[in-house]
PDB file of C-alpha atoms in Angstrom:
ATOM      1  CA  MET A 263      32.745 -14.713-147.472  1.00 41.00           C
ATOM      2  CA  ASP A 264      33.722 -14.211-143.592  1.00 44.00           C
ATOM      3  CA  ARG A 265      32.787 -15.459-140.698  1.00 55.00           C
ATOM      4  CA  HIS A 266      29.050 -13.994-140.517  1.00 53.00           C
ATOM      5  CA  GLY A 267      28.061 -14.358-144.150  1.00 54.00           C
ATOM      6  CA  ARG A 268      25.181 -16.991-142.935  1.00 59.00           C
ATOM      7  CA  ARG A 269      24.344 -14.750-140.581  1.00 80.00           C
ATOM      8  CA  ARG A 270      23.959 -11.969-143.317  1.00 84.00           C
ATOM      9  CA  TYR A 271      21.877 -14.171-145.784  1.00 83.00           C
ATOM     10  CA  ALA A 272      19.332 -15.056-142.656  1.00 86.00           C
ATOM     11  CA  GLU A 273      19.022 -11.749-142.482  1.00 88.00           C
ATOM     12  CA  PHE A 274      18.261 -10.504-145.925  1.00 90.00           C
ATOM     13  CA  PHE A 275      15.572 -12.801-145.786  1.00 89.00           C
ATOM     14  CA  LYS A 276      14.268 -12.091-142.589  1.00 88.00           C
ATOM     15  CA  GLU A 277      13.893  -8.442-144.130  1.00 92.00           C
ATOM     16  CA  LEU A 278      11.654 -10.045-146.964  1.00 93.00           C
ATOM     17  CA  GLY A 279       9.486 -12.602-145.129  1.00 90.00           C
ATOM     18  CA  LEU A 280      11.056 -15.316-146.665  1.00 90.00           C
ATOM     19  CA  GLU A 281      13.019 -17.501-144.277  1.00 85.00           C
ATOM     20  CA  ASP A 282      11.762 -20.873-145.386  1.00 87.00           C
ATOM     21  CA  LEU A 283      12.895 -19.907-148.692  1.00 89.00           C
ATOM     22  CA  GLY A 284      16.055 -19.013-147.612  1.00 86.00           C
ATOM     23  CA  SER A 285      16.594 -21.873-145.642  1.00 87.00           C
ATOM     24  CA  LEU A 286      15.679 -23.975-148.707  1.00 88.00           C
ATOM     25  CA  ILE A 287      18.135 -22.353-151.006  1.00 86.00           C
ATOM     26  CA  HIS A 288      21.007 -22.095-148.734  1.00 84.00           C
ATOM     27  CA  CYS A 289      20.994 -24.711-145.965  1.00 85.00           C
ATOM     28  CA  SER A 290      19.466 -27.543-147.541  1.00 85.00           C
ATOM     29  CA  ARG A 291      21.865 -27.375-149.911  1.00 88.00           C
ATOM     30  CA  ASP A 292      25.028 -27.935-147.531  1.00 88.00           C
ATOM     31  CA  HIS A 293      24.736 -31.951-147.007  1.00 87.00           C
ATOM     32  CA  ALA A 294      24.517 -32.409-151.185  1.00 89.00           C
ATOM     33  CA  MET A 295      27.336 -29.863-151.025  1.00 89.00           C
ATOM     34  CA  VAL A 296      29.338 -32.502-148.741  1.00 90.00           C
ATOM     35  CA  ALA A 297      28.333 -35.393-150.627  1.00 89.00           C
ATOM     36  CA  GLY A 298      29.885 -33.861-153.749  1.00 92.00           C
ATOM     37  CA  PHE A 299      32.869 -33.060-152.667  1.00 90.00           C
ATOM     38  CA  SER A 300      33.888 -36.011-150.790  1.00 91.00           C
ATOM     39  CA  ASP A 301      32.362 -39.584-149.825  1.00 90.00           C
ATOM     40  CA  ASP A 302      34.803 -39.511-146.491  1.00 93.00           C
ATOM     41  CA  LEU A 303      33.408 -36.553-145.128  1.00 92.00           C
ATOM     42  CA  GLU A 304      29.993 -36.208-143.342  1.00 92.00           C
ATOM     43  CA  LEU A 305      28.218 -32.896-142.038  1.00 92.00           C
ATOM     44  CA  THR A 306      26.137 -32.876-138.822  1.00 92.00           C
ATOM     45  CA  ARG A 307      23.721 -29.409-137.967  1.00 91.00           C
ATOM     46  CA  SER A 308      21.333 -29.405-135.215  1.00 93.00           C
ATOM     47  CA  GLN A 309      20.152 -26.034-136.130  1.00 91.00           C
ATOM     48  CA  THR A 310      20.811 -22.965-138.572  1.00 88.00           C
ATOM     49  CA  ILE A 311      20.173 -19.470-137.744  1.00 87.00           C
ATOM     50  CA  MET A 312      17.695 -19.101-140.700  1.00 86.00           C
ATOM     51  CA  GLN A 313      15.164 -21.696-138.918  1.00 86.00           C
ATOM     52  CA  GLY A 314      15.169 -19.866-135.710  1.00 86.00           C
ATOM     53  CA  GLY A 315      18.423 -21.092-133.868  1.00 88.00           C
ATOM     54  CA  ILE A 316      20.768 -18.841-131.840  1.00 87.00           C
ATOM     55  CA  CYS A 317      23.765 -20.426-134.652  1.00 86.00           C
ATOM     56  CA  CYS A 318      24.522 -22.706-137.592  1.00 86.00           C
ATOM     57  CA  ASP A 319      26.264 -25.485-135.577  1.00 88.00           C
ATOM     58  CA  PHE A 320      27.546 -27.385-138.460  1.00 87.00           C
ATOM     59  CA  ARG A 321      30.398 -30.090-138.322  1.00 91.00           C
ATOM     60  CA  PHE A 322      32.348 -31.511-140.848  1.00 91.00           C
ATOM     61  CA  ARG A 323      34.305 -34.804-140.105  1.00 92.00           C
ATOM     62  CA  ARG A 324      35.908 -37.757-141.728  1.00 92.00           C
ATOM     63  CA  LYS A 325      33.429 -41.152-141.786  1.00 89.00           C
ATOM     64  CA  THR A 326      34.621 -43.698-139.986  1.00 80.00           C
ATOM     65  CA  GLN A 327      35.574 -47.070-141.408  1.00 66.00           C
TER      66      GLN A 327
END
């Protein structure tokens, strides 16, 4: 997926009038994916395009011990 992949998902679901479903399918799984990948990582995000934000400002970081 290229760097604009998320926006394409958002545009697709918006055209269908299903932004809420798009958010549930794509955005809500990100936290579970990170948790399954490593207990040492955390994801923070304050906005997503599918929820009306201007970008998906996700940040991955290693948890402090």
